[in-house]
Coordinates of C-alpha atoms in Angstrom, one line a residue:
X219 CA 0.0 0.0 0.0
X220 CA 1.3 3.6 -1.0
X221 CA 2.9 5.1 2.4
X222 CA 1.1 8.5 3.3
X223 CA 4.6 10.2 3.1
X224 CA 3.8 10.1 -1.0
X225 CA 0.4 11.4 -0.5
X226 CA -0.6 15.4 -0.9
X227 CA -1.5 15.4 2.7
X228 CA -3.4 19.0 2.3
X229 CA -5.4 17.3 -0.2
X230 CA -6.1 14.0 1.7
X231 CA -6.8 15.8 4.8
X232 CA -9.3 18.2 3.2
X233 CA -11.2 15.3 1.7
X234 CA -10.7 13.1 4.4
X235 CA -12.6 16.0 6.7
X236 CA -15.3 15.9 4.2
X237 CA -16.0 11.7 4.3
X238 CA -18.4 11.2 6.7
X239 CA -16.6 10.1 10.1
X240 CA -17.7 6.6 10.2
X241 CA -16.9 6.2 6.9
X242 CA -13.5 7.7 7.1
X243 CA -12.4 5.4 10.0
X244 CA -13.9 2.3 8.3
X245 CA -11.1 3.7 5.1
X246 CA -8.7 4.5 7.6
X247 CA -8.7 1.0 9.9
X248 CA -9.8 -1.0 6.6
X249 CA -6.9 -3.9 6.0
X250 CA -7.9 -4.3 2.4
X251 CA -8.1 -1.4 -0.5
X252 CA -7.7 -0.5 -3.9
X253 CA -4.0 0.2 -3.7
X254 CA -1.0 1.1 -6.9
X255 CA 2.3 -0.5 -6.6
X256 CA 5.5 2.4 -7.1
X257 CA 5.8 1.6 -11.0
X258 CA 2.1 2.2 -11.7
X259 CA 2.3 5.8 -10.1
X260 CA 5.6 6.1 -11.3
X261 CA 3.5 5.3 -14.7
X262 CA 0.9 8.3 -14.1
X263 CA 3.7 10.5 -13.2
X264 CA 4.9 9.9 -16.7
X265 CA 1.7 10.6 -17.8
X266 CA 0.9 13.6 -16.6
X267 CA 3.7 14.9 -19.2
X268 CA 2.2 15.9 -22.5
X269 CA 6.1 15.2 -23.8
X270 CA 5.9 12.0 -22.3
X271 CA 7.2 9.7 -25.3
X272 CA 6.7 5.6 -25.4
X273 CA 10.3 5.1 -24.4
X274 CA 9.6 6.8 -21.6
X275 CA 6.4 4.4 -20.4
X276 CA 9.2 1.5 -21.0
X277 CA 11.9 3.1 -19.0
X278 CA 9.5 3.2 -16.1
X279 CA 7.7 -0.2 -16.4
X280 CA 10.6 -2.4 -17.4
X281 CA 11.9 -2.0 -13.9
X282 CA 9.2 -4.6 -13.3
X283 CA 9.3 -8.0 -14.9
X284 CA 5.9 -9.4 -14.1
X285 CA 4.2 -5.9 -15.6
X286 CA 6.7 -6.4 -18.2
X287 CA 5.7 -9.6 -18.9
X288 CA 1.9 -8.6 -18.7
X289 CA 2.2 -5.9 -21.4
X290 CA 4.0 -8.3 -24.3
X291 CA 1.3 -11.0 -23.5
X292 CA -1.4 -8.2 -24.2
X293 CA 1.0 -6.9 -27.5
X294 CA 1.3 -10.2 -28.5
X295 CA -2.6 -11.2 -28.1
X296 CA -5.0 -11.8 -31.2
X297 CA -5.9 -8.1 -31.2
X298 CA -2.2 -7.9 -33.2
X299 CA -2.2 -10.8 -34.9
X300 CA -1.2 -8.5 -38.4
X301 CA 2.3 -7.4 -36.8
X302 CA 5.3 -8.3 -38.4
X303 CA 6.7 -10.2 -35.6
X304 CA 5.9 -10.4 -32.2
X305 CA 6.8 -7.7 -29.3
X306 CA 9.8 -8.9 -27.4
X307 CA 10.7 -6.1 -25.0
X308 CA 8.8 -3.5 -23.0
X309 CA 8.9 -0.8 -25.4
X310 CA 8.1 -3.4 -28.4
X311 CA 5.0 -3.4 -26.3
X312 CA 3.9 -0.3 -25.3
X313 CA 4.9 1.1 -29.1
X314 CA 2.1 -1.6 -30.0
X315 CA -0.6 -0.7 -28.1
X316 CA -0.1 2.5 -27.3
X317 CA -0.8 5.3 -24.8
X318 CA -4.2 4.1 -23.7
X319 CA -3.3 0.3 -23.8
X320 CA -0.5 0.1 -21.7
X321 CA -1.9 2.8 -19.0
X322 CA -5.1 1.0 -18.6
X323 CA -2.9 -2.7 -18.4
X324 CA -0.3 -1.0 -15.9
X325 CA -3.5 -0.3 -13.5
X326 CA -5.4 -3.2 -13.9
X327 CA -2.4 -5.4 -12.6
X328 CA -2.4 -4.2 -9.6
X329 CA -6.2 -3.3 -9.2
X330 CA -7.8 -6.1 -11.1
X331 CA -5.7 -8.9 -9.5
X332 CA -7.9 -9.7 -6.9
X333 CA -10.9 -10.0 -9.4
X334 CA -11.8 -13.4 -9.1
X335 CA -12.3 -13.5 -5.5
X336 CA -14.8 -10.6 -5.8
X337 CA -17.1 -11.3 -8.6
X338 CA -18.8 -8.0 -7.2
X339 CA -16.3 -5.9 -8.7
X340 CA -16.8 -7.3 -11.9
X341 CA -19.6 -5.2 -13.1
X342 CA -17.4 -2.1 -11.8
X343 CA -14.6 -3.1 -14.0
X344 CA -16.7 -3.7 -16.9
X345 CA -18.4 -0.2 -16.6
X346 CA -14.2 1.2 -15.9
X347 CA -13.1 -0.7 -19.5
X348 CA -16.1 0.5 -21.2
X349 CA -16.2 4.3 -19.8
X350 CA -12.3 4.7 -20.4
X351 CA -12.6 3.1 -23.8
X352 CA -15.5 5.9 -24.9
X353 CA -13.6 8.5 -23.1
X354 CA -11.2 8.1 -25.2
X355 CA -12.6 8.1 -28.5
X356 CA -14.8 11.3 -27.0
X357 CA -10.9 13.2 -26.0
X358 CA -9.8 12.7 -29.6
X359 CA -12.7 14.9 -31.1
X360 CA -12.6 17.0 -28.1
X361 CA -9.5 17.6 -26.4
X362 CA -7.3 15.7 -27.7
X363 CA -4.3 17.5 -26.1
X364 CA -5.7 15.8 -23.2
X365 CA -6.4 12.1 -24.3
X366 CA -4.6 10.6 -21.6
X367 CA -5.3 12.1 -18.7
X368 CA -9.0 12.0 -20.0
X369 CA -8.7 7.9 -20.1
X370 CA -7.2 7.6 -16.9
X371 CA -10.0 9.5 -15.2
X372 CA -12.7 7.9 -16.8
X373 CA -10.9 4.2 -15.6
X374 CA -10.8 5.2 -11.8
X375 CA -14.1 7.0 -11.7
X376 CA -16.0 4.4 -9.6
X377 CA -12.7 3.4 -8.0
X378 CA -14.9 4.4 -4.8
X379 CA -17.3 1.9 -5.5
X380 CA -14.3 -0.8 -5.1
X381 CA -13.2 0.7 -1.7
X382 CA -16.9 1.0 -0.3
X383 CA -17.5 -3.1 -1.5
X384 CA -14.2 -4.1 0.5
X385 CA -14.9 -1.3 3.0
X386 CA -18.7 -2.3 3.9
X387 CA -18.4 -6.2 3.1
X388 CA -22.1 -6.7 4.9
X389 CA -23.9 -4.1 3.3
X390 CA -22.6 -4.3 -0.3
X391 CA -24.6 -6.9 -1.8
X392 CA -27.5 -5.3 -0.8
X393 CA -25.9 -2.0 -2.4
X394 CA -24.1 -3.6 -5.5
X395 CA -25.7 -6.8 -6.4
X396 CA -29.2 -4.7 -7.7
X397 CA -29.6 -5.0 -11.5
X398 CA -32.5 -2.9 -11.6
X399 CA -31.3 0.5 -10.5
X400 CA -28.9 3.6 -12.6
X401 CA -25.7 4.3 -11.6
X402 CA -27.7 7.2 -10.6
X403 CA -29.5 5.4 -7.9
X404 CA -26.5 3.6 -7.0
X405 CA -25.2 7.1 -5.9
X406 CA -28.3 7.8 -3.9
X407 CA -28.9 4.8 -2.3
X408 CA -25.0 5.4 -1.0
X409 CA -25.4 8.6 -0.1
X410 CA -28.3 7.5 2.1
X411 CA -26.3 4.3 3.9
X412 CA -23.2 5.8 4.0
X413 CA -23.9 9.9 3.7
X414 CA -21.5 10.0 1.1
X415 CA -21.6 8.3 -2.5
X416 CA -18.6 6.9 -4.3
X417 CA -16.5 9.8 -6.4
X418 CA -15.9 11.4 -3.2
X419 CA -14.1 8.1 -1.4
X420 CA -12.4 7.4 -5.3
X421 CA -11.6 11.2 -5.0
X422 CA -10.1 10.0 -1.0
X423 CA -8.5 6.9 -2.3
X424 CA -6.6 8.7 -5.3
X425 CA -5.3 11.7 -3.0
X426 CA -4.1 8.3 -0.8
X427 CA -2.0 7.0 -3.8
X428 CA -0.3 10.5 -4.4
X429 CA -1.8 11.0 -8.0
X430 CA -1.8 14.6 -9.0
X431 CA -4.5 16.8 -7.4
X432 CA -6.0 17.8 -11.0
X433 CA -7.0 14.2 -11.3
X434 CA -8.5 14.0 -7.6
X435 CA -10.7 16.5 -8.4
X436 CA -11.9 15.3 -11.7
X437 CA -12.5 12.1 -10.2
X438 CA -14.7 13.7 -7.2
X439 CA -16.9 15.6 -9.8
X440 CA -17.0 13.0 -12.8
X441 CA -20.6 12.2 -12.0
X442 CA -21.9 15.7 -12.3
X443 CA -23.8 17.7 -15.1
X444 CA -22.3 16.5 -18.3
X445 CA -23.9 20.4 -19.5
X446 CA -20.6 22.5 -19.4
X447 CA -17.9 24.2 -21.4
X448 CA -14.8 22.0 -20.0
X449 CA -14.6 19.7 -23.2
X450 CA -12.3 17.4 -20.4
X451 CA -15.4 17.3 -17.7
X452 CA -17.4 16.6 -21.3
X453 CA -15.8 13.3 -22.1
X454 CA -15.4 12.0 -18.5
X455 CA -19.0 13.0 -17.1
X456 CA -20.5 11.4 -21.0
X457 CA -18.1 8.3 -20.5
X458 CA -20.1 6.5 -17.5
X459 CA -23.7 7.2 -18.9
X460 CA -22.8 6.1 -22.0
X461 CA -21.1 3.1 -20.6
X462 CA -24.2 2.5 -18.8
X463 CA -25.9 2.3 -21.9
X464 CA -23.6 0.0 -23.8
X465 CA -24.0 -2.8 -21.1
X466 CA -27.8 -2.4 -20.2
X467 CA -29.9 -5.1 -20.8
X468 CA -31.5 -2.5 -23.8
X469 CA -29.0 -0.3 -25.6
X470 CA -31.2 1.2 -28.4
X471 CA -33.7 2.6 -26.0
X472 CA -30.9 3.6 -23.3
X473 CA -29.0 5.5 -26.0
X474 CA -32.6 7.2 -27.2
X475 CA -33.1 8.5 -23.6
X476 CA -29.4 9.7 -23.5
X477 CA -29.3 11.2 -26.9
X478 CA -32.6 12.6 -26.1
X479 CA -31.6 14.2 -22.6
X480 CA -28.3 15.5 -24.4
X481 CA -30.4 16.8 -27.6
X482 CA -32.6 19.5 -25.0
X483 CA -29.1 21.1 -24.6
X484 CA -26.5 20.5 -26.7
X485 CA -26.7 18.6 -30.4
X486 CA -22.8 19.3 -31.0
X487 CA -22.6 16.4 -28.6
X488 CA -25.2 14.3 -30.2
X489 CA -23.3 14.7 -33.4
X490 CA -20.5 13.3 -31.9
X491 CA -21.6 10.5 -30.4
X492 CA -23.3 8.9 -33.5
X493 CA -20.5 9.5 -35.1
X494 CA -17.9 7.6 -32.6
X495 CA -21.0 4.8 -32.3
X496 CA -19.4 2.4 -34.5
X497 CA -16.4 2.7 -33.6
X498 CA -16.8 2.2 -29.9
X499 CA -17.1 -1.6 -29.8
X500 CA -13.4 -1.9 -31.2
X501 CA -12.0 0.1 -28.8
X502 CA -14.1 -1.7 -26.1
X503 CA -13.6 -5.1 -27.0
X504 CA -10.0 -4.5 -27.1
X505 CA -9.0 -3.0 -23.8
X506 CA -11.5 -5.4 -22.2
X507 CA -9.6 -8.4 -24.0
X508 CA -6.4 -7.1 -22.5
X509 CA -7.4 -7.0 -19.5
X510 CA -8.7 -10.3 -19.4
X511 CA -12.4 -9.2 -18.7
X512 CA -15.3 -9.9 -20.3
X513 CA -17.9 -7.1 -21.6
X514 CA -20.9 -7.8 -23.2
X515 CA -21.6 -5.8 -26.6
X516 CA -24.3 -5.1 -28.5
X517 CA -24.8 -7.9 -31.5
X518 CA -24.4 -4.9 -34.0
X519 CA -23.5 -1.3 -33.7
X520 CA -25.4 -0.2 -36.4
X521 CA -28.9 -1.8 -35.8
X522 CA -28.3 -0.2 -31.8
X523 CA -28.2 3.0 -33.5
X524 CA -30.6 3.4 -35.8
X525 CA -33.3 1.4 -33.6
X526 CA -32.2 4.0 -31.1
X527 CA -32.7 7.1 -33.4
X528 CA -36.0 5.5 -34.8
X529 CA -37.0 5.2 -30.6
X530 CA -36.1 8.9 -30.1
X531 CA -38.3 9.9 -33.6
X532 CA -40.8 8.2 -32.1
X533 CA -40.6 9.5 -28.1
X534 CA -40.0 13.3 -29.7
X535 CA -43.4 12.4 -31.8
X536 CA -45.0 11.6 -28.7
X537 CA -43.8 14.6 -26.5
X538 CA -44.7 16.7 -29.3
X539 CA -48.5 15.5 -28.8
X540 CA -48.3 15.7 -25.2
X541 CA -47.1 19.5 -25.2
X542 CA -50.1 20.2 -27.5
X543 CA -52.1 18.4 -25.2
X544 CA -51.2 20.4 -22.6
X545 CA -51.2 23.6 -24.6
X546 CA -55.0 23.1 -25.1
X547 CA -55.2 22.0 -21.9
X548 CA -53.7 25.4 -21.0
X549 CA -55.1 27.7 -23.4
X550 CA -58.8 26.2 -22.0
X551 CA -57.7 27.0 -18.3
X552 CA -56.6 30.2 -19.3
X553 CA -60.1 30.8 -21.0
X554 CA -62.0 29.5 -18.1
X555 CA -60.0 31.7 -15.3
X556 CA -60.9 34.5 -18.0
X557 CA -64.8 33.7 -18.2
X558 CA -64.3 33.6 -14.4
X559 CA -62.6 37.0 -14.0
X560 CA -65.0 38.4 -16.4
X561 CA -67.9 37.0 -14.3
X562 CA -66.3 38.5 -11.0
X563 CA -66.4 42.4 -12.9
X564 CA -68.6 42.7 -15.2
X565 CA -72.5 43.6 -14.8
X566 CA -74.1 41.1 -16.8
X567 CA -77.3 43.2 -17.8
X568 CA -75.5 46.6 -19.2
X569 CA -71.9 44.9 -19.4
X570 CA -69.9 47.7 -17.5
X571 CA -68.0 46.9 -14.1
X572 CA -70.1 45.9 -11.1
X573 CA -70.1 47.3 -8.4
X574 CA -67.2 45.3 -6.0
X575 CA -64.7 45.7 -9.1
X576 CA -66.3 49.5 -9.0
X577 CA -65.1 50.0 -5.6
X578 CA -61.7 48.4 -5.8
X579 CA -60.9 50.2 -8.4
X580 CA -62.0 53.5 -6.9
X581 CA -60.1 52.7 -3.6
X582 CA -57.0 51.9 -6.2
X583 CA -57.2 54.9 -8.0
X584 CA -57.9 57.5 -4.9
X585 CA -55.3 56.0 -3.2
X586 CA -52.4 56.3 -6.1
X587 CA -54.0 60.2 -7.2
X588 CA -54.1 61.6 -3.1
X589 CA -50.5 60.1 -2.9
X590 CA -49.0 61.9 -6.3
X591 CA -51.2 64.5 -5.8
X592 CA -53.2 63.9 -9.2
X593 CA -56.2 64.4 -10.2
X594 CA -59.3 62.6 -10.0
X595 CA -63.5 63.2 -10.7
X596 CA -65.9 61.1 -10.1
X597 CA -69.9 60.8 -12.0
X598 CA -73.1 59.7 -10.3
X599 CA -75.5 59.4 -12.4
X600 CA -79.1 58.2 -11.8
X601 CA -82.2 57.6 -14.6
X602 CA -85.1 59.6 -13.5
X603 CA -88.3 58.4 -13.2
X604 CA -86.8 54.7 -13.4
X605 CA -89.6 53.4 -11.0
X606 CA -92.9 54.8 -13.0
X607 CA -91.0 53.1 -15.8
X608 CA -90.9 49.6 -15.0
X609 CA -94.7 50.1 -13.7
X610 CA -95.7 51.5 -16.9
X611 CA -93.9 49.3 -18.8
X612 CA -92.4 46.4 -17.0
X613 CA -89.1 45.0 -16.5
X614 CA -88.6 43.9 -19.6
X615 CA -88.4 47.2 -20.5
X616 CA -86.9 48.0 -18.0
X617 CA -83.8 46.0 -18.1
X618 CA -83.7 46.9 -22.3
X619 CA -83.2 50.7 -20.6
X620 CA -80.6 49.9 -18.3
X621 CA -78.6 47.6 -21.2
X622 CA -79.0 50.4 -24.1
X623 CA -77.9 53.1 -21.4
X624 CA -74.9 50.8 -20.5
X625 CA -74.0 50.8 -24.3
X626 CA -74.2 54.2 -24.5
X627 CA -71.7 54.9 -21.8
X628 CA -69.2 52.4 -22.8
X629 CA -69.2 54.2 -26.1
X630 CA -68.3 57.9 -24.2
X631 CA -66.0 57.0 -21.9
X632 CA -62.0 56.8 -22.4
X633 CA -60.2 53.3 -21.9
X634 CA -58.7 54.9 -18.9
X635 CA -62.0 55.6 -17.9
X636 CA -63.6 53.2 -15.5
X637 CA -67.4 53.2 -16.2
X638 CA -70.1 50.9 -14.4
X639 CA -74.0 50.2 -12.6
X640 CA -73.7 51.2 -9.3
X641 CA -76.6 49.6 -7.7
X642 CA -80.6 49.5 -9.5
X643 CA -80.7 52.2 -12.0
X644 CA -77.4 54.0 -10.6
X645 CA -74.0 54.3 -12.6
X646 CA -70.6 55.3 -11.6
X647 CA -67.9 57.1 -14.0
X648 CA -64.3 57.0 -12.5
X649 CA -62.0 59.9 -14.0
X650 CA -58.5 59.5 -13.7
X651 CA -56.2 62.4 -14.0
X652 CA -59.5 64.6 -14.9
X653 CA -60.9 68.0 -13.1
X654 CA -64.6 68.9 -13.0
X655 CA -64.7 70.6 -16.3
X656 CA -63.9 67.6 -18.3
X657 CA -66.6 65.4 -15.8
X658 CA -68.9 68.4 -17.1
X659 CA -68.3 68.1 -20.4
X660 CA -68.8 64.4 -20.4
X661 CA -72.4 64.2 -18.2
X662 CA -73.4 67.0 -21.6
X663 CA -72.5 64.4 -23.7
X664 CA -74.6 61.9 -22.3
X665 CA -77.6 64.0 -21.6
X666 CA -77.5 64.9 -25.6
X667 CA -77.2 61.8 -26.5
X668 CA -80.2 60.7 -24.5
X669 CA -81.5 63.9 -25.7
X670 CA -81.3 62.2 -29.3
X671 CA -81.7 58.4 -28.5
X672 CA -84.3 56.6 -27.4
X673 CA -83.0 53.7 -25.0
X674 CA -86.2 51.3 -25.4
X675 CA -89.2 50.6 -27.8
X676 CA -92.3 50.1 -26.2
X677 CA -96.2 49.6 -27.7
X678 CA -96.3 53.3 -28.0
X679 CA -93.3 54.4 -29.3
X680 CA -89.8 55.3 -28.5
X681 CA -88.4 55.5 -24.6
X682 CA -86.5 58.6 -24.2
X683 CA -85.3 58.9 -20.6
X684 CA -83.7 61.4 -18.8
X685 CA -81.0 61.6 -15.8
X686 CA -79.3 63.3 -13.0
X687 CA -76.0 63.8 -12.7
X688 CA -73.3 64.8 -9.5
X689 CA -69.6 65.6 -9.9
X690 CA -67.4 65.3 -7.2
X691 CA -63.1 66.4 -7.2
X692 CA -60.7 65.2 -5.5
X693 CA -59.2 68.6 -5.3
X694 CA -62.7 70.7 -4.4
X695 CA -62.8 69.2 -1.0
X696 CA -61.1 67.4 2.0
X697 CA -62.1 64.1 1.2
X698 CA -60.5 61.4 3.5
X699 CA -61.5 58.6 1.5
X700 CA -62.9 57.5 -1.3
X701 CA -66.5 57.0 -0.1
X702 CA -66.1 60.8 0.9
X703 CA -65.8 61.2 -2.5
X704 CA -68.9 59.5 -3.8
X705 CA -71.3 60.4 -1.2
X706 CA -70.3 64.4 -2.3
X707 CA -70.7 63.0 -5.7
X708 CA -74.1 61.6 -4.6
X709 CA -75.2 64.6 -2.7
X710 CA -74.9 67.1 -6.0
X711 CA -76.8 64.3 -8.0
X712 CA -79.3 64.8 -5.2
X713 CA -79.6 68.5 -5.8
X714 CA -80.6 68.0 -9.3
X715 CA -83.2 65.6 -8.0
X716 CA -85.2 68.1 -5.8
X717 CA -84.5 70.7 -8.4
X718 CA -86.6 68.9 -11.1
X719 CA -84.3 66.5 -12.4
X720 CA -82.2 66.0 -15.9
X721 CA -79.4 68.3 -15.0
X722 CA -76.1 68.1 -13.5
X723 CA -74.4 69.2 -10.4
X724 CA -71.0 69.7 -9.4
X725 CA -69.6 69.4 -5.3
X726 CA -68.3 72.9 -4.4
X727 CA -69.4 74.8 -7.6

């Protein structure tokens, strides 16, 4: 095991702090983890050059025999049949398979030799292989300045999950051994057991081993949103659900959900993927056949894809009919709340407000016109002889009076204006912004029209009525409120009432 005296101990601390306590002494005290012999970090310390040459990786690696050994066995397997002879020395080897070959064989001596007496680990591996080989082909459209440091993080990703299995022995088959839940869930269901979920105790382990702090951190946050500029974060964060989808039990639809979820945000990515598609399962079956460890694949790579875009025609078919669903679901809601509102206002007889939305918004408007000190008129108006009407006539009549006098109004007021039936046969004008000589000038307007228009039809001919009209200011008195305001408004219309009717009054004048 790595001695702490090689690890960053600011780093290890810091994360350390952050593991859960039971947790971190379970790591601490735990006689069995993931652990890297000297030559395989020596290996990453060679790769964290981006001069690093092949030579170099055999310099480093030929120092042990057994890894030596390992990497002509994989140069030399059927995946390089076509060579001209056979690799006979480390760098024979490493010039064969190259970069990505020889660092993912370096670490899987050491962390895959205890595979067959933890069959549990063997879905973690195959996930590793498969994430680090897609990784891969993702860093060489990407970033591929970056290729190898992009592969190495996307093998130890779910290193954690490795040190939580030998960590926890009791609870992990209950954790690990589910085939029906994500990776996603995985992550839940061990941040609910242990209060921490696996890339922060791979994050813990790598800052154990000594690997550069850069790498640390990318393993901590390789499970988060794969929606960001970092083109490295891009292929590491796609590698796992992607991997996901390769080895689930039905590729074509995984890969429509994936390239569906990635399509709401980002088709650059999309475009890259189906492109890669086909040549994923090389790169897959190879590293997994050098490393000894079986991964499923898809039968063909070309049938997966288009069943998958024929799945995501069909899913983006059926969200479209859903959204218009719910868009007629909406626009009917929207026209119901607006019958409803219209019902709460509106006088159903003469169409103008009622008299609650009168009142709010006369309490609105004297409100806002005391405060800026604006000004504001108000019109009471009342049909005369409205009684002797209906008893001459009847409410039929009556009510055609009241609706052809509502008419009338709407058609002399402003849209500022706020006109509407009071009560019976009583209307109320709000003026915004208006002084008694405009409120004059409009009750003239209506008396002339009535003057000229007959509101009804009866068996003898046509109605004309008549009507009494009071004016009240806001500025012609001390009004603390506004029912101040209509009872001076009132009291004037009053006036014109004992003085004979069909006239107008204004307060103060």
């Amino acid at each position: 095991m790595t001695s702490l005296s090689a690890v960053n101990n600011t780093l290890y601390d810091t994360l350390t702090a952050k593991l859960p306590r039971m947790v971190a002494k379970s790591l601490v005290r735990a006689p069995y983890l993931p652990s890297l012999p000297a030559v395989a970090l020596e290996v990453l310390e060679v790769a964290r050059s981006p001069d690093a040459s092949l030579q170099d990786y055999a310099s480093v690696i030929e120092h042990d025999p057994a890894l030596t050994a390992r990497l002509i066995g994989a140069a030399n397997s059927a995946h390089h049949l076509n060579a001209a002879g056979p690799a006979c020395t480390g760098l024979e080897a490493t010039q064969r398979l190259g970069t990505d070959a020889t660092i993912a064989t370096v670490l899987s001596f050491a962390l895959l030799k205890d595979l067959e007496a933890n069959e549990t680990a063997v879905p973690v591996w195959q996930r590793a292989i498969a994430a680090a080989a897609i990784a891969s082909q993702l860093a060489q459209k990407l970033c591929p300045d970056r290729l190898g440091y992009v592969f190495t993080v996307a093998l130890l990703q779910d290193i954690g999950v490795l040190a939580l299995q030998m960590t926890f022995p009791a609870q992990a088959p209950a954790l690990y051994e589910r085939r029906d839940q994500s990776h996603m869930q995985l992550a839940q269901n061990e941040r609910h057991h242990f209060g921490c979920d696996h890339t922060l105790v791979g994050a813990w382990i790598a800052a154990r081993w000594g690997l550069p702090e850069s790498l640390v951190h990318a393993i901590n946050e390789s499970h988060d949103s794969v929606f960001t500029d970092d083109n490295v974060a891009v292929c590491v964060r796609l590698s796992g659900p992607l991997a996901d989808a390769w080895l689930s039990a039905n590729p074509a639809r995984a890969f429509s959900t994936l390239l569906y979820e990635l399509s709401v945000s980002n088709t650059e990515h999309v475009t890259i993927l189906e492109a890669l598609f086909y040549t994923m399962h090389r790169q897959i079956a190879l590293l997994s056949d050098l490393l000894k460890l079986a991964i499923p694949l898809p039968l063909d790579s070309v049938d997966v894809l288009t069943e998958a875009k024929q799945l995501l025609y069909q899913h983006a078919l059926a969200l479209g009919a859903r959204l218009q669903a719910q868009q007629e679901a909406l626009e009917a809601l929207e026209s119901r709340h607006g019958q409803l509102l219209e019902r709460s206002r509106i006088d159903p007889l003469t169409r103008l407000a009622n008299r609650a939305w009168l009142e709010e918004q006369l309490h609105e408007h004297f409100a806002r016109c005391r405060l800026e000190k604006r000004a504001m008129t108000v019109v009471f108006i009342d049909l005369d002889h409205f009684k002797a009407l209906n008893d001459e006539h009847g409410h039929g009549t009556g009510d055609e009076v009241l609706q052809c006098f509502g008419q009338a109004l709407s058609s002399l007021v402003r849209a500022t204006d706020v006109a509407g039936r009071y009560g019976g046969e009583e209307f109320l004008i709000i003026l915004p912004d208006e002084r008694a000589e405009s409120a004059r000038q409009l009750a003239q307007r209506i008396m002339t029209l009535l003057d000229r228009e007959p509101m009804a039809q009866s068996e003898f001919g046509p109605l004309y009525i008549s009507v009494s009209i009071g004016i009240a200011c806001l500025e012609d008195g001390m009004f603390a409120s506004e029912q101040e305001l209509i009872a001076a408004a009132d009291q004037s219309m009053y006036h014109i009432k004992r003085s004979g009717r069909s006239g107008v009054a204004v307060y103060g004048h």
